[in-house]
Amino acid sequence: MELFIYLFAALFSVLNPIGTIPIFVALTHGYTKAERTKVSLLTSLNVFIILIISFFIGQYVLTFFGITITALRIAGGIIITSSGFSLLNGNFSKNKGINKKVQKDVENRNDIALTPLAMPMLAGPGSISLLIAFYQDHNSTNEIIISCISILIVAVAIYLILRSANYLSNILGASGIVAISRIIGFLTIAIGIQYIISAILTIVRGI
């Protein structure tokens, strides 16, 4: 249970589906309720697939390119910390590459569930590197099962949040969403720094 809660909290903080609500509402403007539900479902499914692939295949990608887990932790920690600062400063969408031009382009396409919603808005380099590093330390059969369940629950949470995006947007308002995003941003920064510290300690111990 402790492992499940840790991974769920870490992934939820890095993915930050709450911060995606305003962008989801903007991109699905004019959609019917059924269409928004479909986009929410496809987005959460895409996120789940991306995260699961990253969790299981990521280590082989590292081996292929000769990247050590220590280097990944440092790079991932920097990315995660950067995302956290973006949340604190209110520049989350800008940091994720969602500007007016990109938004205009995706509004002219039918499928927005994969890009930009699933990637890079939700499943980005931060969450991918987090999962790759997590697998290195937790790869027993029991831990893998718990991790997969945690990833699944995160995907379900994303679906429920996006499906209720319009309602939550009206209830929380812009200030409420910003406040929650900044709290999540603080936690995200802490996660990123912890990854960097772990990598540095590994290097020091190896000297």
PDB file of C-alpha atoms in Angstrom:
ATOM      1  CA  MET A   1       0.000   0.000   0.000  1.00  0.00           C
ATOM      2  CA  GLU A   2       2.871   2.361   0.803  1.00  0.00           C
ATOM      3  CA  LEU A   3       4.444   1.726  -2.612  1.00  0.00           C
ATOM      4  CA  PHE A   4       1.081   2.230  -4.321  1.00  0.00           C
ATOM      5  CA  ILE A   5       0.421   5.543  -2.567  1.00  0.00           C
ATOM      6  CA  TYR A   6       3.945   6.825  -3.279  1.00  0.00           C
ATOM      7  CA  LEU A   7       3.821   6.091  -7.020  1.00  0.00           C
ATOM      8  CA  PHE A   8       0.247   7.346  -7.358  1.00  0.00           C
ATOM      9  CA  ALA A   9       1.067  10.619  -5.572  1.00  0.00           C
ATOM     10  CA  ALA A  10       4.280  11.104  -7.558  1.00  0.00           C
ATOM     11  CA  LEU A  11       2.639  10.436 -10.928  1.00  0.00           C
ATOM     12  CA  PHE A  12      -0.440  12.517 -10.128  1.00  0.00           C
ATOM     13  CA  SER A  13       1.761  15.450  -9.100  1.00  0.00           C
ATOM     14  CA  VAL A  14       3.949  15.259 -12.207  1.00  0.00           C
ATOM     15  CA  LEU A  15       1.047  14.691 -14.630  1.00  0.00           C
ATOM     16  CA  ASN A  16      -1.099  17.353 -12.894  1.00  0.00           C
ATOM     17  CA  PRO A  17      -4.484  16.674 -14.543  1.00  0.00           C
ATOM     18  CA  ILE A  18      -6.005  19.531 -12.482  1.00  0.00           C
ATOM     19  CA  GLY A  19      -3.791  22.019 -14.317  1.00  0.00           C
ATOM     20  CA  THR A  20      -4.959  20.571 -17.634  1.00  0.00           C
ATOM     21  CA  ILE A  21      -8.625  21.432 -16.968  1.00  0.00           C
ATOM     22  CA  PRO A  22      -8.606  24.967 -18.494  1.00  0.00           C
ATOM     23  CA  ILE A  23      -6.828  23.722 -21.629  1.00  0.00           C
ATOM     24  CA  PHE A  24      -9.198  20.748 -21.955  1.00  0.00           C
ATOM     25  CA  VAL A  25     -12.200  23.073 -21.651  1.00  0.00           C
ATOM     26  CA  ALA A  26     -10.751  25.408 -24.305  1.00  0.00           C
ATOM     27  CA  LEU A  27      -9.881  22.627 -26.753  1.00  0.00           C
ATOM     28  CA  THR A  28     -13.279  20.922 -26.395  1.00  0.00           C
ATOM     29  CA  HIS A  29     -15.279  24.132 -26.666  1.00  0.00           C
ATOM     30  CA  GLY A  30     -18.367  23.399 -28.747  1.00  0.00           C
ATOM     31  CA  TYR A  31     -18.163  19.639 -28.151  1.00  0.00           C
ATOM     32  CA  THR A  32     -21.242  17.776 -26.963  1.00  0.00           C
ATOM     33  CA  LYS A  33     -21.166  16.004 -23.586  1.00  0.00           C
ATOM     34  CA  ALA A  34     -20.777  12.649 -25.347  1.00  0.00           C
ATOM     35  CA  GLU A  35     -17.852  13.947 -27.404  1.00  0.00           C
ATOM     36  CA  ARG A  36     -16.101  15.338 -24.315  1.00  0.00           C
ATOM     37  CA  THR A  37     -16.598  11.998 -22.560  1.00  0.00           C
ATOM     38  CA  LYS A  38     -15.074  10.180 -25.540  1.00  0.00           C
ATOM     39  CA  VAL A  39     -12.065  12.525 -25.632  1.00  0.00           C
ATOM     40  CA  SER A  40     -11.608  12.061 -21.864  1.00  0.00           C
ATOM     41  CA  LEU A  41     -11.671   8.281 -22.220  1.00  0.00           C
ATOM     42  CA  LEU A  42      -9.257   8.215 -25.165  1.00  0.00           C
ATOM     43  CA  THR A  43      -6.901  10.647 -23.433  1.00  0.00           C
ATOM     44  CA  SER A  44      -6.742   8.571 -20.252  1.00  0.00           C
ATOM     45  CA  LEU A  45      -6.283   5.391 -22.306  1.00  0.00           C
ATOM     46  CA  ASN A  46      -3.433   6.964 -24.288  1.00  0.00           C
ATOM     47  CA  VAL A  47      -1.774   8.153 -21.070  1.00  0.00           C
ATOM     48  CA  PHE A  48      -2.050   4.656 -19.588  1.00  0.00           C
ATOM     49  CA  ILE A  49      -0.469   3.059 -22.671  1.00  0.00           C
ATOM     50  CA  ILE A  50       2.355   5.621 -22.793  1.00  0.00           C
ATOM     51  CA  LEU A  51       3.148   5.189 -19.087  1.00  0.00           C
ATOM     52  CA  ILE A  52       3.017   1.382 -19.194  1.00  0.00           C
ATOM     53  CA  ILE A  53       5.315   1.258 -22.224  1.00  0.00           C
ATOM     54  CA  SER A  54       7.711   3.675 -20.504  1.00  0.00           C
ATOM     55  CA  PHE A  55       7.651   1.575 -17.338  1.00  0.00           C
ATOM     56  CA  PHE A  56       8.530  -1.706 -19.058  1.00  0.00           C
ATOM     57  CA  ILE A  57      10.539  -0.641 -22.123  1.00  0.00           C
ATOM     58  CA  GLY A  58      12.385   2.372 -20.725  1.00  0.00           C
ATOM     59  CA  GLN A  59      15.248   0.353 -19.216  1.00  0.00           C
ATOM     60  CA  TYR A  60      16.063  -1.201 -22.604  1.00  0.00           C
ATOM     61  CA  VAL A  61      16.158   2.229 -24.212  1.00  0.00           C
ATOM     62  CA  LEU A  62      18.662   3.318 -21.567  1.00  0.00           C
ATOM     63  CA  THR A  63      20.804   0.241 -22.217  1.00  0.00           C
ATOM     64  CA  PHE A  64      20.686   0.785 -25.976  1.00  0.00           C
ATOM     65  CA  PHE A  65      21.915   4.378 -25.691  1.00  0.00           C
ATOM     66  CA  GLY A  66      24.337   3.609 -22.864  1.00  0.00           C
ATOM     67  CA  ILE A  67      22.590   5.925 -20.393  1.00  0.00           C
ATOM     68  CA  THR A  68      23.076   5.143 -16.706  1.00  0.00           C
ATOM     69  CA  ILE A  69      20.195   5.242 -14.244  1.00  0.00           C
ATOM     70  CA  THR A  70      22.093   7.938 -12.311  1.00  0.00           C
ATOM     71  CA  ALA A  71      22.175  10.185 -15.377  1.00  0.00           C
ATOM     72  CA  LEU A  72      18.473   9.531 -15.938  1.00  0.00           C
ATOM     73  CA  ARG A  73      17.643  10.470 -12.355  1.00  0.00           C
ATOM     74  CA  ILE A  74      19.516  13.759 -12.684  1.00  0.00           C
ATOM     75  CA  ALA A  75      17.941  14.587 -16.068  1.00  0.00           C
ATOM     76  CA  GLY A  76      14.496  13.484 -14.894  1.00  0.00           C
ATOM     77  CA  GLY A  77      14.886  15.404 -11.654  1.00  0.00           C
ATOM     78  CA  ILE A  78      15.746  18.580 -13.559  1.00  0.00           C
ATOM     79  CA  ILE A  79      12.729  18.151 -15.875  1.00  0.00           C
ATOM     80  CA  ILE A  80      10.364  17.370 -12.997  1.00  0.00           C
ATOM     81  CA  THR A  81      11.673  20.318 -10.967  1.00  0.00           C
ATOM     82  CA  SER A  82      11.295  22.586 -14.001  1.00  0.00           C
ATOM     83  CA  SER A  83       7.679  21.458 -14.410  1.00  0.00           C
ATOM     84  CA  GLY A  84       7.096  22.177 -10.739  1.00  0.00           C
ATOM     85  CA  PHE A  85       8.445  25.723 -11.077  1.00  0.00           C
ATOM     86  CA  SER A  86       6.205  26.228 -14.118  1.00  0.00           C
ATOM     87  CA  LEU A  87       3.203  25.219 -12.020  1.00  0.00           C
ATOM     88  CA  LEU A  88       4.211  27.613  -9.247  1.00  0.00           C
ATOM     89  CA  ASN A  89       4.689  30.466 -11.717  1.00  0.00           C
ATOM     90  CA  GLY A  90       1.488  29.737 -13.621  1.00  0.00           C
ATOM     91  CA  ASN A  91       3.346  28.869 -16.848  1.00  0.00           C
ATOM     92  CA  PHE A  92       2.349  25.202 -17.004  1.00  0.00           C
ATOM     93  CA  SER A  93       0.727  25.293 -20.452  1.00  0.00           C
ATOM     94  CA  LYS A  94       3.540  27.405 -21.888  1.00  0.00           C
ATOM     95  CA  ASN A  95       6.140  24.972 -20.518  1.00  0.00           C
ATOM     96  CA  LYS A  96       4.249  22.092 -22.119  1.00  0.00           C
ATOM     97  CA  GLY A  97       4.370  23.741 -25.518  1.00  0.00           C
ATOM     98  CA  ILE A  98       0.739  24.813 -25.670  1.00  0.00           C
ATOM     99  CA  ASN A  99       0.597  28.323 -27.125  1.00  0.00           C
ATOM    100  CA  LYS A 100      -2.038  30.109 -29.193  1.00  0.00           C
ATOM    101  CA  LYS A 101      -0.696  28.762 -32.492  1.00  0.00           C
ATOM    102  CA  VAL A 102      -0.651  25.175 -31.249  1.00  0.00           C
ATOM    103  CA  GLN A 103      -4.110  25.564 -29.751  1.00  0.00           C
ATOM    104  CA  LYS A 104      -5.452  26.911 -33.055  1.00  0.00           C
ATOM    105  CA  ASP A 105      -3.902  24.007 -34.948  1.00  0.00           C
ATOM    106  CA  VAL A 106      -5.380  21.314 -32.707  1.00  0.00           C
ATOM    107  CA  GLU A 107      -8.806  22.928 -32.804  1.00  0.00           C
ATOM    108  CA  ASN A 108      -8.830  22.243 -36.548  1.00  0.00           C
ATOM    109  CA  ARG A 109      -8.203  18.532 -36.003  1.00  0.00           C
ATOM    110  CA  ASN A 110     -10.681  15.887 -34.953  1.00  0.00           C
ATOM    111  CA  ASP A 111      -8.438  13.936 -32.612  1.00  0.00           C
ATOM    112  CA  ILE A 112      -6.888  15.844 -29.726  1.00  0.00           C
ATOM    113  CA  ALA A 113      -6.811  12.914 -27.292  1.00  0.00           C
ATOM    114  CA  LEU A 114      -3.275  11.810 -28.193  1.00  0.00           C
ATOM    115  CA  THR A 115      -1.730  15.188 -28.934  1.00  0.00           C
ATOM    116  CA  PRO A 116      -1.663  17.566 -27.251  1.00  0.00           C
ATOM    117  CA  LEU A 117      -3.684  16.176 -24.326  1.00  0.00           C
ATOM    118  CA  ALA A 118      -2.098  12.763 -23.620  1.00  0.00           C
ATOM    119  CA  MET A 119       1.326  13.913 -24.806  1.00  0.00           C
ATOM    120  CA  PRO A 120       2.878  16.317 -24.009  1.00  0.00           C
ATOM    121  CA  MET A 121       0.245  17.885 -21.701  1.00  0.00           C
ATOM    122  CA  LEU A 122      -0.040  14.881 -19.374  1.00  0.00           C
ATOM    123  CA  ALA A 123       2.502  12.156 -20.132  1.00  0.00           C
ATOM    124  CA  GLY A 124       5.727  14.031 -20.761  1.00  0.00           C
ATOM    125  CA  PRO A 125       9.457  13.534 -20.168  1.00  0.00           C
ATOM    126  CA  GLY A 126       9.039  14.044 -16.416  1.00  0.00           C
ATOM    127  CA  SER A 127       6.585  11.189 -15.862  1.00  0.00           C
ATOM    128  CA  ILE A 128       8.401   8.917 -18.321  1.00  0.00           C
ATOM    129  CA  SER A 129      11.796   9.377 -16.639  1.00  0.00           C
ATOM    130  CA  LEU A 130      10.144   8.968 -13.224  1.00  0.00           C
ATOM    131  CA  LEU A 131       8.734   5.573 -14.209  1.00  0.00           C
ATOM    132  CA  ILE A 132      11.980   4.356 -15.778  1.00  0.00           C
ATOM    133  CA  ALA A 133      13.908   5.226 -12.622  1.00  0.00           C
ATOM    134  CA  PHE A 134      11.171   3.748 -10.430  1.00  0.00           C
ATOM    135  CA  TYR A 135      11.352   0.410 -12.270  1.00  0.00           C
ATOM    136  CA  GLN A 136      15.072   0.145 -11.558  1.00  0.00           C
ATOM    137  CA  ASP A 137      14.400   0.124  -7.807  1.00  0.00           C
ATOM    138  CA  HIS A 138      11.111  -1.790  -7.785  1.00  0.00           C
ATOM    139  CA  ASN A 139      11.160  -4.695 -10.246  1.00  0.00           C
ATOM    140  CA  SER A 140       9.992  -7.683  -8.234  1.00  0.00           C
ATOM    141  CA  THR A 141       6.798  -9.365  -9.450  1.00  0.00           C
ATOM    142  CA  ASN A 142       4.733  -8.001  -6.556  1.00  0.00           C
ATOM    143  CA  GLU A 143       6.117  -4.475  -6.989  1.00  0.00           C
ATOM    144  CA  ILE A 144       5.486  -4.532 -10.745  1.00  0.00           C
ATOM    145  CA  ILE A 145       1.853  -5.569 -10.190  1.00  0.00           C
ATOM    146  CA  ILE A 146       1.338  -2.813  -7.604  1.00  0.00           C
ATOM    147  CA  SER A 147       2.995  -0.260  -9.928  1.00  0.00           C
ATOM    148  CA  CYS A 148       0.744  -1.246 -12.845  1.00  0.00           C
ATOM    149  CA  ILE A 149      -2.332  -0.906 -10.634  1.00  0.00           C
ATOM    150  CA  SER A 150      -1.114   2.511  -9.513  1.00  0.00           C
ATOM    151  CA  ILE A 151      -0.643   3.629 -13.138  1.00  0.00           C
ATOM    152  CA  LEU A 152      -4.136   2.327 -13.962  1.00  0.00           C
ATOM    153  CA  ILE A 153      -5.708   4.247 -11.062  1.00  0.00           C
ATOM    154  CA  VAL A 154      -3.913   7.423 -12.174  1.00  0.00           C
ATOM    155  CA  ALA A 155      -5.377   6.944 -15.669  1.00  0.00           C
ATOM    156  CA  VAL A 156      -8.852   6.445 -14.172  1.00  0.00           C
ATOM    157  CA  ALA A 157      -8.406   9.613 -12.087  1.00  0.00           C
ATOM    158  CA  ILE A 158      -7.428  11.514 -15.248  1.00  0.00           C
ATOM    159  CA  TYR A 159     -10.568  10.248 -17.002  1.00  0.00           C
ATOM    160  CA  LEU A 160     -12.827  11.318 -14.125  1.00  0.00           C
ATOM    161  CA  ILE A 161     -11.191  14.745 -13.846  1.00  0.00           C
ATOM    162  CA  LEU A 162     -11.331  15.474 -17.593  1.00  0.00           C
ATOM    163  CA  ARG A 163     -14.871  14.135 -17.855  1.00  0.00           C
ATOM    164  CA  SER A 164     -15.865  16.596 -15.120  1.00  0.00           C
ATOM    165  CA  ALA A 165     -13.613  19.386 -16.452  1.00  0.00           C
ATOM    166  CA  ASN A 166     -16.396  21.816 -17.314  1.00  0.00           C
ATOM    167  CA  TYR A 167     -18.085  21.280 -13.951  1.00  0.00           C
ATOM    168  CA  LEU A 168     -14.814  21.564 -12.005  1.00  0.00           C
ATOM    169  CA  SER A 169     -13.871  24.670 -13.986  1.00  0.00           C
ATOM    170  CA  ASN A 170     -17.132  26.345 -12.950  1.00  0.00           C
ATOM    171  CA  ILE A 171     -16.823  25.239  -9.310  1.00  0.00           C
ATOM    172  CA  LEU A 172     -13.133  25.956  -8.745  1.00  0.00           C
ATOM    173  CA  GLY A 173     -12.808  28.917 -11.067  1.00  0.00           C
ATOM    174  CA  ALA A 174      -9.516  30.094 -12.512  1.00  0.00           C
ATOM    175  CA  SER A 175      -8.108  31.096  -9.112  1.00  0.00           C
ATOM    176  CA  GLY A 176      -9.019  27.736  -7.562  1.00  0.00           C
ATOM    177  CA  ILE A 177      -7.314  25.780 -10.324  1.00  0.00           C
ATOM    178  CA  VAL A 178      -4.215  27.984 -10.071  1.00  0.00           C
ATOM    179  CA  ALA A 179      -4.090  27.505  -6.288  1.00  0.00           C
ATOM    180  CA  ILE A 180      -4.312  23.708  -6.549  1.00  0.00           C
ATOM    181  CA  SER A 181      -1.759  23.658  -9.372  1.00  0.00           C
ATOM    182  CA  ARG A 182       0.695  25.646  -7.264  1.00  0.00           C
ATOM    183  CA  ILE A 183       0.326  23.244  -4.349  1.00  0.00           C
ATOM    184  CA  ILE A 184       0.940  20.343  -6.736  1.00  0.00           C
ATOM    185  CA  GLY A 185       3.840  22.312  -8.212  1.00  0.00           C
ATOM    186  CA  PHE A 186       5.499  22.518  -4.800  1.00  0.00           C
ATOM    187  CA  LEU A 187       5.199  18.738  -4.369  1.00  0.00           C
ATOM    188  CA  THR A 188       6.521  18.210  -7.892  1.00  0.00           C
ATOM    189  CA  ILE A 189       9.599  20.314  -7.157  1.00  0.00           C
ATOM    190  CA  ALA A 190      10.241  18.230  -4.023  1.00  0.00           C
ATOM    191  CA  ILE A 191      10.008  15.002  -6.060  1.00  0.00           C
ATOM    192  CA  GLY A 192      12.418  16.333  -8.674  1.00  0.00           C
ATOM    193  CA  ILE A 193      14.956  17.487  -6.092  1.00  0.00           C
ATOM    194  CA  GLN A 194      14.725  14.141  -4.309  1.00  0.00           C
ATOM    195  CA  TYR A 195      15.635  12.373  -7.575  1.00  0.00           C
ATOM    196  CA  ILE A 196      18.656  14.646  -8.027  1.00  0.00           C
ATOM    197  CA  ILE A 197      19.769  14.089  -4.413  1.00  0.00           C
ATOM    198  CA  SER A 198      19.452  10.311  -4.834  1.00  0.00           C
ATOM    199  CA  ALA A 199      21.610  10.450  -7.971  1.00  0.00           C
ATOM    200  CA  ILE A 200      24.266  12.598  -6.271  1.00  0.00           C
ATOM    201  CA  LEU A 201      24.389  10.257  -3.265  1.00  0.00           C
ATOM    202  CA  THR A 202      24.861   7.302  -5.614  1.00  0.00           C
ATOM    203  CA  ILE A 203      27.790   9.078  -7.295  1.00  0.00           C
ATOM    204  CA  VAL A 204      29.378  10.008  -3.949  1.00  0.00           C
ATOM    205  CA  ARG A 205      29.078   6.455  -2.616  1.00  0.00           C
ATOM    206  CA  GLY A 206      30.745   5.142  -5.757  1.00  0.00           C
ATOM    207  CA  ILE A 207      33.806   7.363  -5.329  1.00  0.00           C
TER     208      ILE A 207
END
